Amino acid sequence: MTATPSQPYTPDTSSKPVMPDEDVRRCGSVRPHPRPGDPPGRRQGGRDRRHSPLRDAVTLALLPLPLLALVLPAAFAGGGTRRWFGGRGESVRADAQAAKDAAAAAFYELDTAQRDLRISIETIVAVDSTPAAQRAVSDFDAIGRRIDEASRQYISAVDAHDLDRDDLDTSVAARARTELTEAKGELDKAKQDLDRFQQGLGPLLDKAETQLARLAPAVERARQTLLAASNALDAVRGAGLKADDLAARLAALGPELTKLNQGAGQHGVPETLQRADRVLRDAEAVRAEAERLPERAAEIDRRLVSLRTRAQALTTRSGQVDPVLSELRRRFTAACWQDLQRVPDQAAENVRQAETKLKEAKQAREEQRWPDATSLLSTVRALLNSTDEAVSAAGDRLQRLNAVAKDPQHEIERTRFAIRDAQRLAMAGRQTPEQRHARPLDESVARLDRAVASLEGRHPDYWHFLTETEAVRQTVSRVVTQIREERGQGA
């Protein structure tokens, strides 16, 4: 069923027609084509183009849903409304945020590097006290002040701008981006300075790390050596031997061990290393002596027996000196035996002193005063050696005098052979010998001739003759040695 108008339709330009177009115009999205004759700026029907907000809202509510979906984007994108996504403002904000993130990364990297380098500086300071190490510390402090300045600039730039604000202005974002970029540049420069300083720190750090690597093993070795010395001392005491001197030396190392246990943090790395080496050396000496102590005691016992036997033998031999001296006095001049007059008395005195020292050494052995026993036995040995030489000298004197008195020619030929051998060596490869070689050899020939001449007469001094020929052979031997050394250096 359709509706029909009550009156026929008559067009009238003065009246407002009710048309479907009017309803569409009220929504503000679709406009009818203007009719001929309408004045500019006016809609068809002569109504004003302005809308009230209330009427726009009501009109939108009355629109069908598909049409409303088409109208909404256009309404929000209308003139004068700020764009929520995209556009120049959001681009500047994103750049500022990127600059902030880059500066934060540079700040974190610089802070990490500074912390690591500070550990290296502390390592050097703990080990090294040289001027180079002190200079490294002052340089690090200067770089630290430079880093603090760059960090303050970065923190100030971050605190001055809140990039998360919804109403952030474009100019503020641009200024934030500039300041953050500058702050990052300063952080990068500080990082470069820090890297260069770290490269130059290499030798000092290597030296410090080497000493630190030595520290723990050195301290542990010292402790283990002290323990070994203590165990060796206990074993010696368990065998019935006293070692009071070793125990005192080991006890003196107790305070040093306490300082080692306190660590290098309190006493310093170099001092701790030196202390560990000293404790190791002293404790090792105590351990070695403790382990040798049973053998040392046995050796002292053997020496006591041996020296006592030797003293008894020398007592017997010294009694034979008087007959030797008597024969020397009877057959030879006084010059041949006069220096041996005191041999019997001196030998007896030396043997008496040696026996006294042997008794003292035996007592020291029983009391286990090992250093005293060793020293006394050394004194006994020296006394017996001196006595043995004196007693032997009397018998040797008589033997040599008998030989030269029987045939002095053997001693003469022996000395002349030595002189001729030296003269041939001095002339080898030369027309004339060096004066420093020829002169002592010529003097030796003359000296031998005088010694041979002294044998003439009724009572020749054979001992003087023997001493002169011995002196000539010693002079010739020195010349030969000199010639060979000079030619060896020239070759």
Short mmCIF file of C-alpha atoms in Angstrom, two decimals, residues 215-447:
data_model
loop_
_atom_site.label_atom_id
_atom_site.label_comp_id
_atom_site.label_asym_id
_atom_site.label_seq_id
_atom_site.Cartn_x
_atom_site.Cartn_y
_atom_site.Cartn_z
CA LEU A 215 101.62 -15.64 45.57
CA ALA A 216 99.34 -18.56 46.41
CA PRO A 217 101.81 -21.31 45.36
CA ALA A 218 104.66 -19.59 47.23
CA VAL A 219 102.64 -19.33 50.45
CA GLU A 220 101.48 -22.93 50.13
CA ARG A 221 105.03 -24.18 49.54
CA ALA A 222 106.22 -22.32 52.63
CA ARG A 223 103.45 -23.89 54.72
CA GLN A 224 104.19 -27.38 53.43
CA THR A 225 107.92 -26.97 54.07
CA LEU A 226 107.24 -25.84 57.63
CA LEU A 227 105.06 -28.90 58.12
CA ALA A 228 107.77 -31.18 56.71
CA ALA A 229 110.37 -29.61 59.01
CA SER A 230 108.12 -30.14 62.01
CA ASN A 231 107.54 -33.78 61.07
CA ALA A 232 111.28 -34.38 60.57
CA LEU A 233 111.99 -32.85 63.97
CA ASP A 234 109.40 -35.09 65.59
CA ALA A 235 110.97 -38.15 63.95
CA VAL A 236 114.42 -37.20 65.26
CA ARG A 237 113.11 -36.76 68.78
CA GLY A 238 111.32 -40.05 68.48
CA ALA A 239 114.70 -41.70 67.77
CA GLY A 240 116.08 -40.40 71.06
CA LEU A 241 118.10 -37.51 69.64
CA LYS A 242 117.79 -34.00 70.96
CA ALA A 243 117.57 -31.13 68.52
CA ASP A 244 117.04 -28.11 70.71
CA ASP A 245 118.78 -25.73 68.33
CA LEU A 246 116.64 -26.91 65.43
CA ALA A 247 113.50 -26.63 67.53
CA ALA A 248 114.41 -23.06 68.45
CA ARG A 249 115.00 -22.16 64.81
CA LEU A 250 111.67 -23.69 63.84
CA ALA A 251 109.85 -21.86 66.62
CA ALA A 252 111.30 -18.57 65.40
CA LEU A 253 109.40 -19.09 62.13
CA GLY A 254 106.03 -19.12 63.93
CA PRO A 255 105.41 -15.34 63.71
CA GLU A 256 106.33 -15.42 60.05
CA LEU A 257 103.75 -18.13 59.44
CA THR A 258 101.14 -16.01 61.23
CA LYS A 259 101.83 -13.11 58.89
CA LEU A 260 101.58 -15.42 55.90
CA ASN A 261 98.17 -16.58 57.09
CA GLN A 262 97.04 -12.97 57.48
CA GLY A 263 97.48 -12.61 53.75
CA ALA A 264 98.80 -10.13 51.23
CA GLY A 265 95.87 -7.80 51.79
CA GLN A 266 97.34 -6.77 55.13
CA HIS A 267 101.06 -7.00 54.42
CA GLY A 268 101.30 -6.42 50.66
CA VAL A 269 102.09 -8.79 47.83
CA PRO A 270 105.87 -8.12 47.50
CA GLU A 271 106.42 -8.41 51.24
CA THR A 272 104.36 -11.59 51.40
CA LEU A 273 106.33 -13.14 48.53
CA GLN A 274 109.63 -12.28 50.22
CA ARG A 275 108.37 -13.64 53.53
CA ALA A 276 107.21 -16.87 51.86
CA ASP A 277 110.62 -17.34 50.23
CA ARG A 278 112.41 -16.66 53.52
CA VAL A 279 110.20 -19.08 55.45
CA LEU A 280 110.65 -21.69 52.73
CA ARG A 281 114.44 -21.35 52.81
CA ASP A 282 114.76 -21.44 56.62
CA ALA A 283 112.26 -24.26 57.06
CA GLU A 284 113.98 -26.30 54.35
CA ALA A 285 117.31 -25.85 56.15
CA VAL A 286 115.77 -27.07 59.42
CA ARG A 287 114.18 -30.05 57.69
CA ALA A 288 117.41 -31.04 55.94
CA GLU A 289 119.46 -30.80 59.13
CA ALA A 290 116.87 -32.76 61.07
CA GLU A 291 116.91 -35.54 58.49
CA ARG A 292 120.73 -35.60 58.52
CA LEU A 293 120.94 -35.57 62.28
CA PRO A 294 121.10 -39.38 62.79
CA GLU A 295 123.79 -39.61 60.13
CA ARG A 296 125.58 -36.66 61.68
CA ALA A 297 125.59 -38.35 65.07
CA ALA A 298 127.00 -41.51 63.55
CA GLU A 299 129.68 -39.52 61.73
CA ILE A 300 130.73 -37.77 64.94
CA ASP A 301 131.07 -41.15 66.61
CA ARG A 302 133.30 -42.38 63.78
CA ARG A 303 135.45 -39.26 63.89
CA LEU A 304 135.90 -39.57 67.64
CA VAL A 305 137.26 -43.08 67.25
CA SER A 306 139.44 -42.22 64.24
CA LEU A 307 141.02 -39.13 65.78
CA ARG A 308 141.68 -40.88 69.05
CA THR A 309 143.51 -43.65 67.17
CA ARG A 310 145.51 -41.11 65.20
CA ALA A 311 146.50 -39.22 68.35
CA GLN A 312 147.82 -42.42 69.86
CA ALA A 313 149.83 -43.15 66.68
CA LEU A 314 151.35 -39.67 66.68
CA THR A 315 152.33 -40.08 70.30
CA THR A 316 154.35 -43.12 69.25
CA ARG A 317 155.87 -41.41 66.19
CA SER A 318 156.83 -38.25 68.06
CA GLY A 319 158.96 -40.41 70.32
CA GLN A 320 161.06 -41.29 67.25
CA VAL A 321 162.03 -37.68 66.53
CA ASP A 322 164.82 -37.58 69.13
CA PRO A 323 166.88 -40.35 67.46
CA VAL A 324 166.49 -38.62 64.09
CA LEU A 325 167.68 -35.34 65.50
CA SER A 326 170.60 -37.05 67.17
CA GLU A 327 171.79 -38.48 63.84
CA LEU A 328 171.35 -35.12 62.11
CA ARG A 329 173.47 -33.42 64.75
CA ARG A 330 176.13 -36.04 64.45
CA ARG A 331 176.49 -36.13 60.66
CA PHE A 332 175.49 -32.68 59.37
CA THR A 333 176.05 -29.03 60.13
CA ALA A 334 173.80 -27.11 62.53
CA ALA A 335 171.98 -25.41 59.60
CA CYS A 336 170.64 -28.83 58.59
CA TRP A 337 168.82 -29.60 61.84
CA GLN A 338 168.62 -26.46 63.97
CA ASP A 339 165.04 -25.56 62.86
CA LEU A 340 163.88 -29.04 64.00
CA GLN A 341 165.00 -28.70 67.59
CA ARG A 342 161.51 -28.01 68.99
CA VAL A 343 159.69 -30.72 67.04
CA PRO A 344 159.59 -33.33 69.87
CA ASP A 345 158.30 -30.89 72.45
CA GLN A 346 155.79 -29.31 70.04
CA ALA A 347 154.53 -32.70 68.94
CA ALA A 348 153.97 -33.81 72.52
CA GLU A 349 152.14 -30.56 73.33
CA ASN A 350 149.92 -30.86 70.26
CA VAL A 351 149.01 -34.44 71.07
CA ARG A 352 148.16 -33.48 74.65
CA GLN A 353 145.88 -30.66 73.45
CA ALA A 354 144.27 -32.98 70.92
CA GLU A 355 143.43 -35.52 73.58
CA THR A 356 141.89 -32.82 75.77
CA LYS A 357 139.73 -31.60 72.90
CA LEU A 358 138.70 -35.18 72.16
CA LYS A 359 137.36 -35.53 75.68
CA GLU A 360 135.38 -32.29 75.31
CA ALA A 361 134.03 -33.45 71.95
CA LYS A 362 132.92 -36.74 73.46
CA GLN A 363 131.08 -34.89 76.23
CA ALA A 364 129.40 -32.60 73.68
CA ARG A 365 128.34 -35.69 71.73
CA GLU A 366 126.81 -37.26 74.81
CA GLU A 367 124.94 -34.03 75.53
CA GLN A 368 123.95 -33.91 71.84
CA ARG A 369 125.45 -30.47 71.37
CA TRP A 370 126.15 -31.26 67.75
CA PRO A 371 127.67 -27.92 66.62
CA ASP A 372 130.07 -27.91 69.62
CA ALA A 373 131.10 -31.49 68.99
CA THR A 374 131.76 -30.80 65.32
CA SER A 375 133.82 -27.68 66.10
CA LEU A 376 135.94 -29.49 68.70
CA LEU A 377 136.65 -32.37 66.34
CA SER A 378 137.81 -29.90 63.69
CA THR A 379 140.25 -28.40 66.20
CA VAL A 380 141.59 -31.85 67.06
CA ARG A 381 142.11 -32.64 63.41
CA ALA A 382 144.07 -29.41 62.83
CA LEU A 383 146.35 -30.12 65.82
CA LEU A 384 147.06 -33.64 64.64
CA ASN A 385 147.76 -32.51 61.07
CA SER A 386 150.31 -29.98 62.31
CA THR A 387 151.98 -32.60 64.52
CA ASP A 388 152.06 -35.12 61.69
CA GLU A 389 153.77 -32.63 59.37
CA ALA A 390 156.41 -31.73 61.99
CA VAL A 391 157.19 -35.35 62.85
CA SER A 392 157.34 -36.31 59.19
CA ALA A 393 159.60 -33.33 58.39
CA ALA A 394 162.37 -34.66 60.66
CA GLY A 395 162.42 -38.06 59.00
CA ASP A 396 162.16 -36.58 55.48
CA ARG A 397 165.04 -34.20 56.25
CA LEU A 398 167.32 -37.00 57.25
CA GLN A 399 166.36 -39.04 54.17
CA ARG A 400 167.02 -36.20 51.71
CA LEU A 401 170.30 -35.21 53.33
CA ASN A 402 171.52 -38.79 53.19
CA ALA A 403 170.63 -38.96 49.45
CA VAL A 404 172.37 -35.70 48.47
CA ALA A 405 175.40 -36.45 50.60
CA LYS A 406 175.77 -39.76 48.80
CA ASP A 407 175.21 -38.37 45.25
CA PRO A 408 174.66 -34.60 44.81
CA GLN A 409 174.97 -34.95 41.03
CA HIS A 410 171.44 -36.31 40.69
CA GLU A 411 169.98 -33.13 42.22
CA ILE A 412 172.23 -30.98 40.02
CA GLU A 413 171.20 -32.73 36.78
CA ARG A 414 167.55 -32.59 37.74
CA THR A 415 167.72 -28.80 38.17
CA ARG A 416 169.79 -28.22 35.01
CA PHE A 417 167.34 -30.27 32.95
CA ALA A 418 164.50 -28.05 34.11
CA ILE A 419 166.49 -24.92 33.13
CA ARG A 420 167.40 -26.25 29.65
CA ASP A 421 163.79 -27.27 28.98
CA ALA A 422 162.60 -23.76 29.82
CA GLN A 423 165.31 -22.20 27.60
CA ARG A 424 164.23 -24.31 24.60
CA LEU A 425 160.65 -23.24 25.12
CA ALA A 426 161.68 -19.56 25.29
CA MET A 427 163.60 -19.86 21.98
CA ALA A 428 160.91 -21.80 20.10
CA GLY A 429 160.10 -19.89 16.89
CA ARG A 430 162.36 -16.97 17.79
CA GLN A 431 165.88 -15.78 17.04
CA THR A 432 166.27 -14.18 20.45
CA PRO A 433 164.20 -14.79 23.57
CA GLU A 434 162.11 -12.18 25.35
CA GLN A 435 164.10 -10.43 28.03
CA ARG A 436 161.37 -10.99 30.61
CA HIS A 437 161.86 -14.73 30.01
CA ALA A 438 165.61 -14.86 29.44
CA ARG A 439 166.65 -12.80 32.48
CA PRO A 440 165.14 -15.08 35.22
CA LEU A 441 166.46 -18.16 33.41
CA ASP A 442 169.99 -16.72 33.28
CA GLU A 443 169.77 -15.83 36.96
CA SER A 444 168.65 -19.40 37.71
CA VAL A 445 171.77 -20.78 35.98
CA ALA A 446 174.01 -18.54 38.05
CA ARG A 447 172.17 -19.45 41.25
#
